[in-house]
Amino acid sequence: MPSPSTSPRRLFSPPVGWIPLSRSVSLMFKSKRLLGYSAILFTVTIALTWFGYMVTTGYADTFISGYFNNPPVAEGIWGWIKHSGWVTGKWFLLVISRIFAFYLSFLFSYSLTTPGYVLLSTATEKVQLGEHFDPEAGFSVRGALIDLVEGIKIGLYGVLVTFAALFVNFIPVIGQVVVFLLYTYYSALMFIDYPASRRRWTLSRKIGWISANRVVSFRLGFVPAVLSMVPFLNIFLLALFFPVLTIHATLNFTHSQPHIDQAP
């Protein structure tokens, strides 16, 4: 066992059961390393997301304007109906394109920053576990490349989720509930990817963990799912809270099942 002088200092004494978000925020501000990583990742995440969003909306606007350059003349009842349908269709496509562009750009940012968030998650576990942390599972260049590939996998999986949500959203009432659940559980998958990737879990095993821990997963994914639906501010809010939500998910993922490393 490492001596106290060489083992990571433990700033965190986990309670029994669920670890609330407030304790995760407190831990982030107590640790200079976690706070520093979080500040850097916030800056990089919002920059990449904004870049992806501007590029995606630019293409979307070009596509939309190509179909909506010539509005029908609003003359007579039939002309007014056609013009109203034209306006409704244009605004509908604009709103849908913005939502779609946001998720695509955020998934682009998520994929590229995965190694950095795995590093933040690893640092969180060092604080959480103290001298019990396994240094063999720490950061490495090879591990960062594997993390990047895993992040791309989950990003592509998120594209499928986004497409599914786009179609399900047309179902009145029930569709909106299903879409929120899809985004909630997918958000949980994004966050548990960091501590799970450090253990070299496969994507199917991560999805299996989400399925086996539905209540914990819902609680982990609820806040980011809500933030993603805030108009205009969703990019900034998700980038701002993503580091602390990573810390929060790591603490609960590790603490809720102490035997996860030995799971078959």
CSV table of C-alpha atoms in Angstrom, one decimal:
chain,number,residue,atom,x,y,z
A,1,MET,CA,0.0,0.0,0.0
A,2,PRO,CA,1.4,3.5,-0.9
A,3,SER,CA,2.7,5.6,2.0
A,4,PRO,CA,0.6,8.6,3.1
A,5,SER,CA,3.2,10.9,1.7
A,6,THR,CA,2.9,9.5,-1.9
A,7,SER,CA,-0.8,8.7,-2.0
A,8,PRO,CA,-3.3,11.3,-3.4
A,9,ARG,CA,-4.8,13.5,-0.7
A,10,ARG,CA,-8.4,12.6,0.0
A,11,LEU,CA,-10.7,15.6,0.2
A,12,PHE,CA,-13.9,13.7,-0.1
A,13,SER,CA,-15.7,11.4,2.4
A,14,PRO,CA,-18.7,9.9,0.5
A,15,PRO,CA,-22.0,9.5,2.3
A,16,VAL,CA,-24.1,6.4,2.2
A,17,GLY,CA,-26.4,6.3,-0.9
A,18,TRP,CA,-26.8,9.1,-3.5
A,19,ILE,CA,-24.2,11.9,-3.7
A,20,PRO,CA,-26.1,15.2,-4.3
A,21,LEU,CA,-24.9,17.7,-6.9
A,22,SER,CA,-24.1,20.2,-4.2
A,23,ARG,CA,-21.4,18.0,-2.8
A,24,SER,CA,-19.9,17.5,-6.3
A,25,VAL,CA,-19.8,21.3,-6.7
A,26,SER,CA,-18.2,21.7,-3.3
A,27,LEU,CA,-15.6,19.1,-4.2
A,28,MET,CA,-14.7,20.8,-7.4
A,29,PHE,CA,-14.0,24.1,-5.7
A,30,LYS,CA,-12.0,22.4,-2.9
A,31,SER,CA,-9.6,20.8,-5.4
A,32,LYS,CA,-7.4,23.2,-7.4
A,33,ARG,CA,-6.7,20.4,-9.9
A,34,LEU,CA,-10.4,19.7,-10.5
A,35,LEU,CA,-11.2,23.4,-10.8
A,36,GLY,CA,-8.3,24.0,-13.2
A,37,TYR,CA,-9.3,21.0,-15.4
A,38,SER,CA,-12.9,22.2,-15.3
A,39,ALA,CA,-12.1,25.7,-16.4
A,40,ILE,CA,-10.0,24.5,-19.4
A,41,LEU,CA,-12.6,22.0,-20.5
A,42,PHE,CA,-15.4,24.6,-20.2
A,43,THR,CA,-13.5,26.9,-22.6
A,44,VAL,CA,-12.6,24.2,-25.1
A,45,THR,CA,-16.1,22.7,-25.0
A,46,ILE,CA,-18.0,26.0,-25.6
A,47,ALA,CA,-15.5,27.0,-28.4
A,48,LEU,CA,-15.9,23.7,-30.3
A,49,THR,CA,-19.6,23.6,-29.8
A,50,TRP,CA,-20.1,27.1,-31.0
A,51,PHE,CA,-17.9,26.5,-34.0
A,52,GLY,CA,-19.9,23.3,-34.9
A,53,TYR,CA,-23.2,25.1,-34.3
A,54,MET,CA,-22.3,28.0,-36.6
A,55,VAL,CA,-21.1,25.7,-39.4
A,56,THR,CA,-24.2,23.4,-39.1
A,57,THR,CA,-26.7,26.3,-39.0
A,58,GLY,CA,-25.0,27.9,-42.0
A,59,TYR,CA,-25.5,24.7,-44.1
A,60,ALA,CA,-29.1,24.4,-42.7
A,61,ASP,CA,-30.0,28.0,-43.6
A,62,THR,CA,-28.6,27.5,-47.1
A,63,PHE,CA,-30.8,24.4,-47.5
A,64,ILE,CA,-33.9,26.1,-46.1
A,65,SER,CA,-33.5,29.3,-48.1
A,66,GLY,CA,-33.3,27.3,-51.3
A,67,TYR,CA,-36.8,26.0,-50.7
A,68,PHE,CA,-38.3,29.2,-49.2
A,69,ASN,CA,-37.1,31.9,-51.5
A,70,ASN,CA,-40.5,32.5,-53.2
A,71,PRO,CA,-43.4,32.9,-50.8
A,72,PRO,CA,-46.8,32.3,-52.3
A,73,VAL,CA,-48.9,35.5,-52.8
A,74,ALA,CA,-51.5,35.9,-50.0
A,75,GLU,CA,-54.5,36.7,-52.2
A,76,GLY,CA,-57.9,35.3,-51.5
A,77,ILE,CA,-58.7,32.5,-49.0
A,78,TRP,CA,-56.6,29.8,-50.8
A,79,GLY,CA,-53.7,32.2,-51.2
A,80,TRP,CA,-53.8,33.1,-47.5
A,81,ILE,CA,-53.9,29.4,-46.6
A,82,LYS,CA,-50.9,28.6,-48.8
A,83,HIS,CA,-49.0,31.7,-47.4
A,84,SER,CA,-49.7,30.7,-43.8
A,85,GLY,CA,-48.6,27.1,-44.5
A,86,TRP,CA,-45.4,28.5,-46.1
A,87,VAL,CA,-44.6,30.7,-43.0
A,88,THR,CA,-45.4,27.8,-40.6
A,89,GLY,CA,-43.2,25.4,-42.6
A,90,LYS,CA,-40.3,27.9,-42.7
A,91,TRP,CA,-40.4,28.5,-39.0
A,92,PHE,CA,-40.8,24.9,-38.2
A,93,LEU,CA,-37.7,24.0,-40.2
A,94,LEU,CA,-35.8,26.8,-38.6
A,95,VAL,CA,-36.6,25.6,-35.1
A,96,ILE,CA,-35.9,21.9,-35.9
A,97,SER,CA,-32.6,22.8,-37.7
A,98,ARG,CA,-31.5,24.8,-34.6
A,99,ILE,CA,-32.2,21.9,-32.3
A,100,PHE,CA,-30.6,19.4,-34.6
A,101,ALA,CA,-27.6,21.7,-35.1
A,102,PHE,CA,-27.1,22.1,-31.4
A,103,TYR,CA,-27.0,18.3,-30.8
A,104,LEU,CA,-24.7,17.6,-33.7
A,105,SER,CA,-22.3,20.4,-32.7
A,106,PHE,CA,-22.4,19.3,-29.1
A,107,LEU,CA,-21.7,15.7,-30.0
A,108,PHE,CA,-18.8,16.9,-32.2
A,109,SER,CA,-17.4,18.8,-29.2
A,110,TYR,CA,-18.1,15.9,-26.9
A,111,SER,CA,-16.3,13.4,-29.1
A,112,LEU,CA,-13.1,15.6,-29.4
A,113,THR,CA,-12.9,16.5,-25.7
A,114,THR,CA,-13.5,12.9,-24.4
A,115,PRO,CA,-9.9,12.4,-23.4
A,116,GLY,CA,-9.9,15.6,-21.4
A,117,TYR,CA,-13.1,14.7,-19.5
A,118,VAL,CA,-11.7,11.2,-18.8
A,119,LEU,CA,-8.7,13.0,-17.3
A,120,LEU,CA,-11.0,15.0,-15.1
A,121,SER,CA,-13.0,11.9,-14.1
A,122,THR,CA,-9.7,10.1,-13.3
A,123,ALA,CA,-8.6,13.1,-11.1
A,124,THR,CA,-12.0,13.0,-9.4
A,125,GLU,CA,-11.5,9.3,-8.5
A,126,LYS,CA,-8.1,10.0,-7.1
A,127,VAL,CA,-9.6,12.5,-4.8
A,128,GLN,CA,-12.5,10.2,-4.0
A,129,LEU,CA,-10.5,7.0,-3.4
A,130,GLY,CA,-7.3,8.5,-2.0
A,131,GLU,CA,-4.7,5.8,-1.4
A,132,HIS,CA,-7.1,3.2,-2.8
A,133,PHE,CA,-6.9,4.6,-6.3
A,134,ASP,CA,-5.3,2.2,-8.8
A,135,PRO,CA,-2.4,4.1,-10.5
A,136,GLU,CA,-2.3,1.5,-13.2
A,137,ALA,CA,-5.6,2.9,-14.6
A,138,GLY,CA,-4.3,6.4,-14.8
A,139,PHE,CA,-3.7,8.6,-17.9
A,140,SER,CA,-1.6,7.5,-20.9
A,141,VAL,CA,-1.3,8.5,-24.5
A,142,ARG,CA,-2.6,5.1,-25.7
A,143,GLY,CA,-5.5,5.4,-23.3
A,144,ALA,CA,-6.3,8.9,-24.5
A,145,LEU,CA,-6.5,7.6,-28.1
A,146,ILE,CA,-8.8,4.8,-27.0
A,147,ASP,CA,-10.9,7.3,-25.1
A,148,LEU,CA,-11.2,9.4,-28.2
A,149,VAL,CA,-12.4,6.4,-30.2
A,150,GLU,CA,-15.0,5.6,-27.5
A,151,GLY,CA,-16.1,9.2,-27.5
A,152,ILE,CA,-16.7,9.1,-31.3
A,153,LYS,CA,-18.7,5.9,-30.9
A,154,ILE,CA,-21.0,7.5,-28.3
A,155,GLY,CA,-21.2,10.6,-30.4
A,156,LEU,CA,-22.3,8.6,-33.4
A,157,TYR,CA,-24.8,6.7,-31.2
A,158,GLY,CA,-26.1,10.1,-30.1
A,159,VAL,CA,-26.7,11.0,-33.8
A,160,LEU,CA,-29.0,8.0,-34.0
A,161,VAL,CA,-30.7,9.0,-30.8
A,162,THR,CA,-31.2,12.5,-32.2
A,163,PHE,CA,-32.7,11.2,-35.4
A,164,ALA,CA,-35.0,8.9,-33.4
A,165,ALA,CA,-36.1,11.8,-31.2
A,166,LEU,CA,-36.8,13.9,-34.3
A,167,PHE,CA,-39.4,11.4,-35.6
A,168,VAL,CA,-40.8,10.5,-32.2
A,169,ASN,CA,-41.4,14.2,-31.4
A,170,PHE,CA,-44.2,14.2,-34.0
A,171,ILE,CA,-46.3,12.0,-31.7
A,172,PRO,CA,-48.5,14.4,-29.6
A,173,VAL,CA,-47.8,14.5,-25.8
A,174,ILE,CA,-46.4,10.9,-25.6
A,175,GLY,CA,-43.7,11.8,-28.1
A,176,GLN,CA,-42.4,14.7,-26.1
A,177,VAL,CA,-42.2,12.5,-22.9
A,178,VAL,CA,-40.3,9.8,-24.9
A,179,VAL,CA,-37.9,12.3,-26.4
A,180,PHE,CA,-37.1,13.7,-22.9
A,181,LEU,CA,-36.5,10.2,-21.6
A,182,LEU,CA,-34.3,9.4,-24.6
A,183,TYR,CA,-32.2,12.5,-24.0
A,184,THR,CA,-32.1,11.9,-20.2
A,185,TYR,CA,-30.7,8.3,-20.5
A,186,TYR,CA,-28.4,9.3,-23.4
A,187,SER,CA,-27.0,12.1,-21.2
A,188,ALA,CA,-26.4,9.6,-18.4
A,189,LEU,CA,-24.5,7.4,-20.9
A,190,MET,CA,-22.3,10.3,-22.0
A,191,PHE,CA,-21.3,11.0,-18.4
A,192,ILE,CA,-20.7,7.4,-17.2
A,193,ASP,CA,-18.6,6.9,-20.3
A,194,TYR,CA,-15.7,8.7,-18.6
A,195,PRO,CA,-15.2,6.5,-15.5
A,196,ALA,CA,-16.3,3.5,-17.5
A,197,SER,CA,-13.8,4.2,-20.3
A,198,ARG,CA,-11.0,4.3,-17.8
A,199,ARG,CA,-11.9,0.7,-17.0
A,200,ARG,CA,-11.9,-0.1,-20.7
A,201,TRP,CA,-15.6,-1.0,-20.8
A,202,THR,CA,-17.2,-1.6,-24.2
A,203,LEU,CA,-20.1,0.5,-25.4
A,204,SER,CA,-22.5,-2.4,-25.0
A,205,ARG,CA,-21.4,-2.8,-21.4
A,206,LYS,CA,-21.9,0.9,-20.7
A,207,ILE,CA,-25.4,0.7,-22.2
A,208,GLY,CA,-26.0,-2.5,-20.1
A,209,TRP,CA,-25.0,-0.5,-16.9
A,210,ILE,CA,-27.6,2.2,-17.9
A,211,SER,CA,-30.3,-0.4,-18.3
A,212,ALA,CA,-29.4,-2.1,-15.0
A,213,ASN,CA,-29.3,1.2,-13.1
A,214,ARG,CA,-32.3,3.1,-14.5
A,215,VAL,CA,-33.0,5.2,-11.4
A,216,VAL,CA,-29.4,6.3,-10.9
A,217,SER,CA,-29.1,6.9,-14.7
A,218,PHE,CA,-32.2,9.0,-14.7
A,219,ARG,CA,-30.9,11.2,-11.9
A,220,LEU,CA,-27.6,11.6,-13.6
A,221,GLY,CA,-29.1,12.5,-17.0
A,222,PHE,CA,-32.0,14.7,-15.8
A,223,VAL,CA,-30.1,17.9,-15.3
A,224,PRO,CA,-28.2,17.9,-18.6
A,225,ALA,CA,-31.4,16.9,-20.5
A,226,VAL,CA,-33.2,19.9,-19.0
A,227,LEU,CA,-30.3,22.3,-19.7
A,228,SER,CA,-30.1,21.1,-23.3
A,229,MET,CA,-33.7,22.2,-23.9
A,230,VAL,CA,-33.2,25.9,-22.8
A,231,PRO,CA,-33.4,28.0,-25.9
A,232,PHE,CA,-30.3,30.0,-27.0
A,233,LEU,CA,-28.5,29.4,-23.7
A,234,ASN,CA,-28.2,25.6,-24.0
A,235,ILE,CA,-24.7,25.7,-25.5
A,236,PHE,CA,-23.3,27.9,-22.7
A,237,LEU,CA,-25.2,26.2,-19.9
A,238,LEU,CA,-24.1,22.7,-20.9
A,239,ALA,CA,-20.5,23.7,-21.5
A,240,LEU,CA,-20.5,25.5,-18.1
A,241,PHE,CA,-22.0,22.6,-16.1
A,242,PHE,CA,-20.4,19.7,-18.1
A,243,PRO,CA,-17.3,19.5,-15.9
A,244,VAL,CA,-19.1,19.5,-12.6
A,245,LEU,CA,-21.7,17.0,-14.0
A,246,THR,CA,-18.7,14.8,-15.0
A,247,ILE,CA,-17.4,15.0,-11.5
A,248,HIS,CA,-20.9,14.3,-10.2
A,249,ALA,CA,-21.4,11.3,-12.4
A,250,THR,CA,-18.0,9.9,-11.6
A,251,LEU,CA,-18.6,10.1,-7.8
A,252,ASN,CA,-22.0,8.4,-8.1
A,253,PHE,CA,-20.8,5.8,-10.6
A,254,THR,CA,-17.9,4.7,-8.4
A,255,HIS,CA,-19.7,5.1,-5.1
A,256,SER,CA,-23.0,3.5,-6.0
A,257,GLN,CA,-21.4,0.2,-7.0
A,258,PRO,CA,-18.1,-0.4,-5.3
A,259,HIS,CA,-17.8,-3.7,-7.0
A,260,ILE,CA,-18.0,-2.4,-10.6
A,261,ASP,CA,-14.4,-3.1,-11.3
A,262,GLN,CA,-14.8,-6.7,-10.5
A,263,ALA,CA,-18.1,-7.1,-12.5
A,264,PRO,CA,-17.9,-9.8,-15.2
